[in-house]
Short mmCIF file of C-alpha atoms and ligand atoms in Angstrom, two decimals:
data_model
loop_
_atom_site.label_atom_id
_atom_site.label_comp_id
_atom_site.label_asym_id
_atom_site.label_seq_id
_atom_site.Cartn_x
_atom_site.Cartn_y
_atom_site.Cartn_z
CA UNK N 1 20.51 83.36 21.45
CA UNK N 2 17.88 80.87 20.29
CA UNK N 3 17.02 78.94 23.30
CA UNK N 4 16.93 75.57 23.33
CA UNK N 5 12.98 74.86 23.62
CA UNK N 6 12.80 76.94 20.76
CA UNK N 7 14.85 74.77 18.12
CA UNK N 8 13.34 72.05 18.52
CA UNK N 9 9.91 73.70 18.64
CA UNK N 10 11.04 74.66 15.05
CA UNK N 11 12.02 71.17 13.78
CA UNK N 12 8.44 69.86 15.04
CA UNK N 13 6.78 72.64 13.06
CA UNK N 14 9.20 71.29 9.90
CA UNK N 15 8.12 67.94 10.85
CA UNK N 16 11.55 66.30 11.60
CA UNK N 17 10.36 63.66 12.89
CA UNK N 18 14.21 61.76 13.69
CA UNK N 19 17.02 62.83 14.56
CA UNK N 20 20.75 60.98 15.28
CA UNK N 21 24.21 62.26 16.49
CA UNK N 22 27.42 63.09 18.52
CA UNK N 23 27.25 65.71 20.89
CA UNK N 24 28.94 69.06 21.00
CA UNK N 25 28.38 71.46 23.75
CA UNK N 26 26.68 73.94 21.06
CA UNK N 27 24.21 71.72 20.28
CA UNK N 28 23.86 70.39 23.86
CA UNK N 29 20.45 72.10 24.75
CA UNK N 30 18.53 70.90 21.65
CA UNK N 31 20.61 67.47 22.42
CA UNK N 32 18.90 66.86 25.79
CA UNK N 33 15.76 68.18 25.45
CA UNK N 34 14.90 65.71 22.23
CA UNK N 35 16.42 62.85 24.36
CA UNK N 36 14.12 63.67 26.88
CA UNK N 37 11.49 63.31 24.42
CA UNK N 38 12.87 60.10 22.41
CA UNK N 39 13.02 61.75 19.23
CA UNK N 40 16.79 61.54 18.80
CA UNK N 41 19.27 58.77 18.94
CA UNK N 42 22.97 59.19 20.30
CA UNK N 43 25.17 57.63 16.98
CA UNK N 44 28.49 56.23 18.45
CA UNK N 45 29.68 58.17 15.19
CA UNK N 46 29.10 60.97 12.82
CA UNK N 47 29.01 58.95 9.64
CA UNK N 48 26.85 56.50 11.94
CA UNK N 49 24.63 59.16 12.97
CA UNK N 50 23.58 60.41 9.18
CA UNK N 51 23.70 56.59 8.29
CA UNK N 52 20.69 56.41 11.03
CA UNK N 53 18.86 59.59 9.61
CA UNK N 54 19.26 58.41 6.14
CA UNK N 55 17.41 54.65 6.97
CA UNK N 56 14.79 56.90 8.90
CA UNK N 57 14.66 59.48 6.12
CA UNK N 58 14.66 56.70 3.16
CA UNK N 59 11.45 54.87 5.52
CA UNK N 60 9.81 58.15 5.44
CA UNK N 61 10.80 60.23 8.11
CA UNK N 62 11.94 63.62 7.34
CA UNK N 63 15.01 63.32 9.48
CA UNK N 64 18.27 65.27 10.77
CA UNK N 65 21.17 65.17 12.34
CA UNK N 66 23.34 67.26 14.83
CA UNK N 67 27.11 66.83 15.20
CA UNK N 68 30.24 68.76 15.60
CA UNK N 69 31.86 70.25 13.09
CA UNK N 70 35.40 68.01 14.06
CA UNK N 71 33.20 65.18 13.25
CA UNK N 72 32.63 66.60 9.22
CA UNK N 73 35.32 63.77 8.31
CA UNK N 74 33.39 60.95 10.02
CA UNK N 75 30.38 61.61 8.29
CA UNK N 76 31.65 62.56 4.57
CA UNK N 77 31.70 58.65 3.23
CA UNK N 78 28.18 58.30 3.68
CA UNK N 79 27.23 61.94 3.25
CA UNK N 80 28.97 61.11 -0.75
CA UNK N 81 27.99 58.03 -1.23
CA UNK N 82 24.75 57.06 0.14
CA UNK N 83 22.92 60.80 0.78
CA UNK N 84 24.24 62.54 -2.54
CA UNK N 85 24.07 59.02 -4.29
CA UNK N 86 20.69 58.29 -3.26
CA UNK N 87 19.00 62.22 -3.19
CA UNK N 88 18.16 61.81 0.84
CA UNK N 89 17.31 65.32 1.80
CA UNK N 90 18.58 64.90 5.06
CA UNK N 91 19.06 68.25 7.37
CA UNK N 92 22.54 68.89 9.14
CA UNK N 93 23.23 71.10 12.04
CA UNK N 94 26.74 71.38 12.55
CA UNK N 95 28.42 73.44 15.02
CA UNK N 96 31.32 75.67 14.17
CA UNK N 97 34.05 75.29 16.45
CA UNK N 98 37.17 77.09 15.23
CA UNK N 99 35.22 79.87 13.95
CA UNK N 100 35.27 82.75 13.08
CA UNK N 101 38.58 83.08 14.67
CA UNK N 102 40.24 79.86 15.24
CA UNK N 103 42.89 81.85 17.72
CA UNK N 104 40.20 82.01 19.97
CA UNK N 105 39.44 78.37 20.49
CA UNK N 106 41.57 75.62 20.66
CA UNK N 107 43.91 74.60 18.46
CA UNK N 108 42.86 71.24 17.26
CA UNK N 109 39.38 72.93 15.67
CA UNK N 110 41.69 75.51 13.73
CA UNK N 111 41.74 73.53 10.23
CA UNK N 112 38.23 72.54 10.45
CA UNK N 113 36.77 75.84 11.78
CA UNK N 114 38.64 78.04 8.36
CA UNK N 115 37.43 74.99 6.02
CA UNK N 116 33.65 73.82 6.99
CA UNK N 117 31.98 76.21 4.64
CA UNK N 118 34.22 75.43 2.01
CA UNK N 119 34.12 71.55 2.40
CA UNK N 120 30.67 72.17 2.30
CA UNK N 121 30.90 74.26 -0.80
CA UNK N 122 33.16 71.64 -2.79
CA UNK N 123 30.49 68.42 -2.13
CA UNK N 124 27.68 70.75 -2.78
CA UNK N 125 25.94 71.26 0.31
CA UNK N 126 24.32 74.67 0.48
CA UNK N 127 24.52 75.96 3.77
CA UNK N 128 23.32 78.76 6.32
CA UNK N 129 24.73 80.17 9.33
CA UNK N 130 22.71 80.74 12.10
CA UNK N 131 23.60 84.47 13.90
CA UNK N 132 21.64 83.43 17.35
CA UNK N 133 18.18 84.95 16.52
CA UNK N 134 15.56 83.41 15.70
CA UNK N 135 14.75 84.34 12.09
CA UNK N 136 18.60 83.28 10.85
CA UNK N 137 16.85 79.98 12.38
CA UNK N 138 13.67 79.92 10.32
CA UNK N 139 15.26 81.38 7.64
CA UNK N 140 17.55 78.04 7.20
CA UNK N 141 14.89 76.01 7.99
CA UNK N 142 12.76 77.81 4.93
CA UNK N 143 16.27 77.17 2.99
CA UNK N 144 15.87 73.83 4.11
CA UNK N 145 12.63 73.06 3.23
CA UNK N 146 13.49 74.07 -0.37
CA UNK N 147 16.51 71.72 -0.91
CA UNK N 148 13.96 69.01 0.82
CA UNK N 149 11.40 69.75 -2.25
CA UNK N 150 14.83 69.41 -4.46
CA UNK N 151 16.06 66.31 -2.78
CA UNK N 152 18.84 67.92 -1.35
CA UNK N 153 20.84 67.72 1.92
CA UNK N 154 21.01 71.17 3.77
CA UNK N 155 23.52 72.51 6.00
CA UNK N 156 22.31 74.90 9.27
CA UNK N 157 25.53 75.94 10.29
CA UNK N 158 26.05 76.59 14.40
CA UNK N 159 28.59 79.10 15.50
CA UNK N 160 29.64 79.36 19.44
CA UNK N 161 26.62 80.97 21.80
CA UNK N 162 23.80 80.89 18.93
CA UNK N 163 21.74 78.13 20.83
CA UNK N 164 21.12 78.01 24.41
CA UNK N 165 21.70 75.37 26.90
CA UNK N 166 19.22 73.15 28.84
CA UNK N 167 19.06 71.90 32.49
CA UNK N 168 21.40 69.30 33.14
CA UNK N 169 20.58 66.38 34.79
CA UNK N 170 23.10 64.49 35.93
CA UNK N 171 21.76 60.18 36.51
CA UNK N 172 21.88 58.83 39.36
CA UNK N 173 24.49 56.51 38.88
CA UNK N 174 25.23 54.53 41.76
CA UNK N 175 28.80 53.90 43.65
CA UNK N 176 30.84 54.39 40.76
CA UNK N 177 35.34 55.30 40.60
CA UNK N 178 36.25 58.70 40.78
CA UNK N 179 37.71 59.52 37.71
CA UNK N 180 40.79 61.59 39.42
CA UNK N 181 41.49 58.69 41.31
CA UNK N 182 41.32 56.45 38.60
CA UNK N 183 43.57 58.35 36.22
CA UNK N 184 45.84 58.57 39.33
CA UNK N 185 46.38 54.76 39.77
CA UNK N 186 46.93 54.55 36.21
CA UNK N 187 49.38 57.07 36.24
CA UNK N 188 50.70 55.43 39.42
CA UNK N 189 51.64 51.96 37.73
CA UNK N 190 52.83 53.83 34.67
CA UNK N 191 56.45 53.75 35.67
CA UNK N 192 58.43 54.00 32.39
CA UNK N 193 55.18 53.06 30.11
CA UNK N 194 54.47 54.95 27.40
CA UNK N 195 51.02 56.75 27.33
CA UNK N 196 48.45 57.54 24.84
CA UNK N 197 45.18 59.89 26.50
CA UNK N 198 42.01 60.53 24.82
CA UNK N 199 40.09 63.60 23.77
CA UNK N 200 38.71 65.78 25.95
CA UNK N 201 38.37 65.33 29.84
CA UNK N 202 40.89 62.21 29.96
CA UNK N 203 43.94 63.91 28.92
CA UNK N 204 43.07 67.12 30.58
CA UNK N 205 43.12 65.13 33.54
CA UNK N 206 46.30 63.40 33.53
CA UNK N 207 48.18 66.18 32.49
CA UNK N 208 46.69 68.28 35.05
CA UNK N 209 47.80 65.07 37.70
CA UNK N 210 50.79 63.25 35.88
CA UNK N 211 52.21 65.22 33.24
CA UNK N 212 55.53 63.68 31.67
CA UNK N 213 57.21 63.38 28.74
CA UNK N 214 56.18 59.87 27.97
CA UNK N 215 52.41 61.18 27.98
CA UNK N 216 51.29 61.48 24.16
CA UNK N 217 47.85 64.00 25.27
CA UNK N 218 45.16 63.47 21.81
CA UNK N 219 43.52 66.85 21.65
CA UNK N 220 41.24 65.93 18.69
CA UNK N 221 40.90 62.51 16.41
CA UNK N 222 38.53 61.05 18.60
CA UNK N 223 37.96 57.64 18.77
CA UNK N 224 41.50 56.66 17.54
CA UNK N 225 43.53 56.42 20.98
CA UNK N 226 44.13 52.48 20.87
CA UNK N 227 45.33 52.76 17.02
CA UNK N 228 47.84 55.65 18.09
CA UNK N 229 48.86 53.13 20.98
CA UNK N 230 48.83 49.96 18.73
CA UNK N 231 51.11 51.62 16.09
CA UNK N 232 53.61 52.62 18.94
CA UNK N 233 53.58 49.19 20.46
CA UNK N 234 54.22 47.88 17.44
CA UNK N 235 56.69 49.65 16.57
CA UNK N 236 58.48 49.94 19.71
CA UNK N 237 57.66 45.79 20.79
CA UNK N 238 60.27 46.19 24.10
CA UNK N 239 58.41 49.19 25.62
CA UNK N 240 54.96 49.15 27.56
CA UNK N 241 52.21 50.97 26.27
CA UNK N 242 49.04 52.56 27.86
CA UNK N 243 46.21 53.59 26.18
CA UNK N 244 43.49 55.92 28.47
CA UNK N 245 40.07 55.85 26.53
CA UNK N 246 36.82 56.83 27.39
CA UNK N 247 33.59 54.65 26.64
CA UNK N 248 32.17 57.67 24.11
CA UNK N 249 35.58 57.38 22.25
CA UNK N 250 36.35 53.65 22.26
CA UNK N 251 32.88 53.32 20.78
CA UNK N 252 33.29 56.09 18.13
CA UNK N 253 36.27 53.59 16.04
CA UNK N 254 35.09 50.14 17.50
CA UNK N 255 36.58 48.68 14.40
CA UNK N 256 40.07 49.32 16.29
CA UNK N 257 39.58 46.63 19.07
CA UNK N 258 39.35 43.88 16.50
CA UNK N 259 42.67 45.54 14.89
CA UNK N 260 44.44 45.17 18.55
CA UNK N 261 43.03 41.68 18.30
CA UNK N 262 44.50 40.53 15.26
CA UNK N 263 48.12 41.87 15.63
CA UNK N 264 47.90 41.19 19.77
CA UNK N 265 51.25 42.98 20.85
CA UNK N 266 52.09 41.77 24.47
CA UNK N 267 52.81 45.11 25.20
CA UNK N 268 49.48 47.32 25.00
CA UNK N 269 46.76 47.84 27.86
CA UNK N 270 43.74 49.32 26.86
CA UNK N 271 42.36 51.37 29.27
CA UNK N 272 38.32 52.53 29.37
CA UNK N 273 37.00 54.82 31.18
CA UNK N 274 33.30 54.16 31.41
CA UNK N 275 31.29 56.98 32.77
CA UNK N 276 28.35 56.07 30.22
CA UNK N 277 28.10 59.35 28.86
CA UNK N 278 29.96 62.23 26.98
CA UNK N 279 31.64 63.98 30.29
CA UNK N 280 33.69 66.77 27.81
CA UNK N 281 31.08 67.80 26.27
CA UNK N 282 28.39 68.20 28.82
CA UNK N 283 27.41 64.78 30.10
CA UNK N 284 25.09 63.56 27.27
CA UNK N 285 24.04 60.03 27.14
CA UNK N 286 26.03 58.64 25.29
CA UNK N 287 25.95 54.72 23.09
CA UNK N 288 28.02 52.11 24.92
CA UNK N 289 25.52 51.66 27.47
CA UNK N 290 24.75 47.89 26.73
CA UNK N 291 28.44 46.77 26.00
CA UNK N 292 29.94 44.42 27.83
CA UNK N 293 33.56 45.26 27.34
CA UNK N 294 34.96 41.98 29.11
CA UNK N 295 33.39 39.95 26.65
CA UNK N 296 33.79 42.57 23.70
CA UNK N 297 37.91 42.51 24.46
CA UNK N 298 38.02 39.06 24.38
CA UNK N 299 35.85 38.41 21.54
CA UNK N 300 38.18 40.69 19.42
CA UNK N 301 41.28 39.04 20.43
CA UNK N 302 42.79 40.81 23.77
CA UNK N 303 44.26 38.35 25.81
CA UNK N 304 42.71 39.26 28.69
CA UNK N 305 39.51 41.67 29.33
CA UNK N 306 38.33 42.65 32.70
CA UNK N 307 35.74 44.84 33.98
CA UNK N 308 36.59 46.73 36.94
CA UNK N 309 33.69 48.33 39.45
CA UNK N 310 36.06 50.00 41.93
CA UNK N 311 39.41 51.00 42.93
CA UNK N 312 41.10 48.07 44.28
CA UNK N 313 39.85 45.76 41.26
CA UNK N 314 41.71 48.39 38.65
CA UNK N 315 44.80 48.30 41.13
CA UNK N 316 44.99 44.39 40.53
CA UNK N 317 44.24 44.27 36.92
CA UNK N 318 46.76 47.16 36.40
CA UNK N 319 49.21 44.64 38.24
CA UNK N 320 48.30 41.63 36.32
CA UNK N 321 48.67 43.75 32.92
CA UNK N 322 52.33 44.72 33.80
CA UNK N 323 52.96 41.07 35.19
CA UNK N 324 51.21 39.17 32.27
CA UNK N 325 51.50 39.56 28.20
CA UNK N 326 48.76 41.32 26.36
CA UNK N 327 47.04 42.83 24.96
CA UNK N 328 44.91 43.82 28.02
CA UNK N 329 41.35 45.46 28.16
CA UNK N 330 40.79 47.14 31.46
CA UNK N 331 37.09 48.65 31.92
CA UNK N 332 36.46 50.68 34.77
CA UNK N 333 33.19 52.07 36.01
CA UNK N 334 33.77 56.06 36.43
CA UNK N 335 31.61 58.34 37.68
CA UNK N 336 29.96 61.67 35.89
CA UNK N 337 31.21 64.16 37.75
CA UNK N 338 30.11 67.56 36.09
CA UNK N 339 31.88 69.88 38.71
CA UNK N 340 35.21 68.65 38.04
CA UNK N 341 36.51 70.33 34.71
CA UNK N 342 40.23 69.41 34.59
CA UNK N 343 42.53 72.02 33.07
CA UNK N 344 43.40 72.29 29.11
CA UNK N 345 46.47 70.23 27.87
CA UNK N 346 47.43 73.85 26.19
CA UNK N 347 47.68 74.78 29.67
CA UNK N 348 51.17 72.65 29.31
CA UNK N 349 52.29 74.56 25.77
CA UNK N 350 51.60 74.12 22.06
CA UNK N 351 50.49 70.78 20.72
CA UNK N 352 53.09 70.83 18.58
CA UNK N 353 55.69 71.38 21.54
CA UNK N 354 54.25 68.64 23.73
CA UNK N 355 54.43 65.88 20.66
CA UNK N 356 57.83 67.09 20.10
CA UNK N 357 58.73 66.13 23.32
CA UNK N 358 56.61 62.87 23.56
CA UNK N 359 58.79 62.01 20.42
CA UNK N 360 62.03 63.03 21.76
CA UNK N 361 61.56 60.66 24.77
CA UNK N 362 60.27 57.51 22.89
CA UNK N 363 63.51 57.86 20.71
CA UNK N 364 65.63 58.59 23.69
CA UNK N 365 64.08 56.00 25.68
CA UNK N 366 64.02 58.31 28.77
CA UNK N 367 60.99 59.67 31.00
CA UNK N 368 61.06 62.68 33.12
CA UNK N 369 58.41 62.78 35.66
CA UNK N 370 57.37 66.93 36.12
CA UNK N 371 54.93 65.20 38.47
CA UNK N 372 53.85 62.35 40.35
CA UNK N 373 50.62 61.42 40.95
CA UNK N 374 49.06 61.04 44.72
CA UNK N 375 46.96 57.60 44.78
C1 TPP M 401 34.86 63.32 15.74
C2 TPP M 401 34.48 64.09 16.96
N1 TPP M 401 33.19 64.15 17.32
C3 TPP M 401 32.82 64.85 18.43
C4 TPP M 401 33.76 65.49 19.19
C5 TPP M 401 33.38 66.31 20.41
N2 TPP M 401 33.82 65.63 21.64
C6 TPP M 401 34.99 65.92 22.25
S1 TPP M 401 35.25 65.03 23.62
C7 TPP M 401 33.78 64.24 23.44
C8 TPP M 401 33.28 63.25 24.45
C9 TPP M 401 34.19 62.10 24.68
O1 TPP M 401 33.48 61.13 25.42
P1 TPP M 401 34.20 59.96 26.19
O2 TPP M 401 35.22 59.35 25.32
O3 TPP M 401 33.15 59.06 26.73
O4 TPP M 401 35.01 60.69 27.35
P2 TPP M 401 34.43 61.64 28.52
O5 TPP M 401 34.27 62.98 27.90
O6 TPP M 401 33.14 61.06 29.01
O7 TPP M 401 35.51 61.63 29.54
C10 TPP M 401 33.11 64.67 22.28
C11 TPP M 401 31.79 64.16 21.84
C12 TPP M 401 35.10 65.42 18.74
N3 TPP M 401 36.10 66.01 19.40
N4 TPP M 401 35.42 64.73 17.63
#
């Protein structure tokens, strides 16, 4: 394994001098330790994230960027058009989830994981794939220094376990929600809402507390919870719908609040989870930390927007959005809580199965509760 220290060791001696992206927990180590020494930039979005390195790179920075490989489609638009367009030899590490075997990880990283190298192939990008020593590493990093001389994006390639971890440290973050508790009062006012969880540690955790059939769990598509819940609420204008985001996510497809905005259905409450970092991941810092949601919901159109800093102030604005027509934009204040890993929605059966099902009781109108949640 090439440790973490070590990486980025090797990008100073390459003189990358920038770096931007979205975490994965591959690329976690090399993540915190060039936070720690302000040489990279957390991108609310892939395609955001080479955007930055390509400004940096175009300035005169030799610059890079580290994201997940789920996040390939996010970044392809500018990776075409501006880096291609423009010859900005910008270097990508990208982490290879899904692969080699895609039965051995989960399933929403299958398509992606059998299809990176070959998406790669198609636009052009020659690539390496690191095998966890450190000469696969300087050997793509001599690659890379080539396709720099040629103007030329290169691809370092980052399969499970080839780069190491590094210390956590988890901010001290002051009195902040639980987020089991907070996900349990949600789940408590559901009644017969529909609801629409986000990637990662969100759904995990309601369908570890409140599994039912009218929970739709999002396993990948990050960022795109509220447009899932706005095209149900629209489509279904007599039922209540709940969307559970998290801060990392809402940020990711921003765009999507001013969509809510602009068709308003009375019946959608937008739900954010704001731990200020990327919990499912590994805790990384994450980009929403100067948004002010309350004003950001109501400057996009939500009829009402509150920001909630602990448990009783969610129970009353979960009241007022079930009492009062939306849409609503509830904010809450959650706390990192690294110990806690909720279990996997797979844990429940296939994706397929549990869509199925989520279908099958928005068309039937009926909810069966497996669970209840304790408040
Ligand atoms: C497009 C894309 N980029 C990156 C990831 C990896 N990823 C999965 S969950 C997650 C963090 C989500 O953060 P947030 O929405 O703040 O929720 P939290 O994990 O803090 O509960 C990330 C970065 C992904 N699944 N898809």
């Amino acid at each position: 394994m090439i440790s973490a220290s070590h990486f980025c060791t090797e990008l100073s001696r390459n003189d990358v001098g920038f770096t931007a992206g979205v975490p994965c927990s591959f690329l976690g180590g090399p993540m915190q330790l060039l936070s720690e020494r302000g040489d990279y930039v957390a991108a609310a979005n892939e395609g955001t994230a080479l955007a930055l390195a390509a400004g940096a790179e175009i300035a005169g920075t030799r610059s890079a960027v580290l994201i997940q490989n789920s996040g390939l489609g996010n970044l392809i638009n500018p990776l075409t058009s501006l880096v291609l367009t423009y010859e900005l030899p910008i270097l990508l590490f990208i982490s290879l989830r899904g692969w080699p075997d895609a039965a051995k990880d989960e399933p929403q990283h299958a398509v992606m994981g059998s299809t990176t190298h070959g998406i790669l192939d198609v636009l052009g990008v020659s690539h390496h794939t690191l095998d966890g020593t450190e000469q696969s590493l300087r050997l793509a990093l001599s690659l890379a220094a080539d396709a720099h001389s040629r103007r030329r994006p290169y691809a370092v390639l980052v399969p499970k376990g080839s780069v190491g971890p590094a210390p956590r440290s988890t901010p001290s973050q002051g009195r902040r929600v639980d987020r089991k508790k907070a996900v349990a009062a949600i789940a408590a006012r559901a009644s017969d809402s529909i609801m629409v969880a986000t990637t990662g540690f969100i759904s995990r955790e309601l369908a570890g507390l409140a599994d039912r059939d009218l929970n739709f769990y999002m396993a990948g598509s990050m960022g795109h919870a509220s447009a899932i819940g706005l095209g149900i609420a629209l489509t279904h204008p007599d039922r209540r719908v709940i969307v559970l985001d998290g801060d990392g996510a809402a940020v990711m497809h921003l765009g999507a609040a001013a969509t809510v905005g602009d068709r308003a259905p009375a019946n959608l409450t937008h739900v954010i989870l704001d731990n200020d970092g990327y919990e499912s991941t590994g805790g990384q810092t994450g980009t929403s930390g100067a948004v002010d949601w309350a004003m950001l919901g109501i400057g996009t159109g939500y009829r009402s927007a509150t920001l909630c800093l602990d448990l009783p102030s969610l129970q009353t604005a979960l009241r007022r959005a079930t009492d009062f027509p939306g849409p609503h934009l509830i904010a809450v204040k959650t706390a990192l809580a690294p110990e806690e890993v909720p279990p996997r929605v797979t844990a429940l059966g296939g994706l397929v199965e549990i869509g199925g099902r989520f279908s099958r009781a928005v068309s039937s109108g009926s909810s069966s509760f497996a669970k209840r949640p304790e408040v």
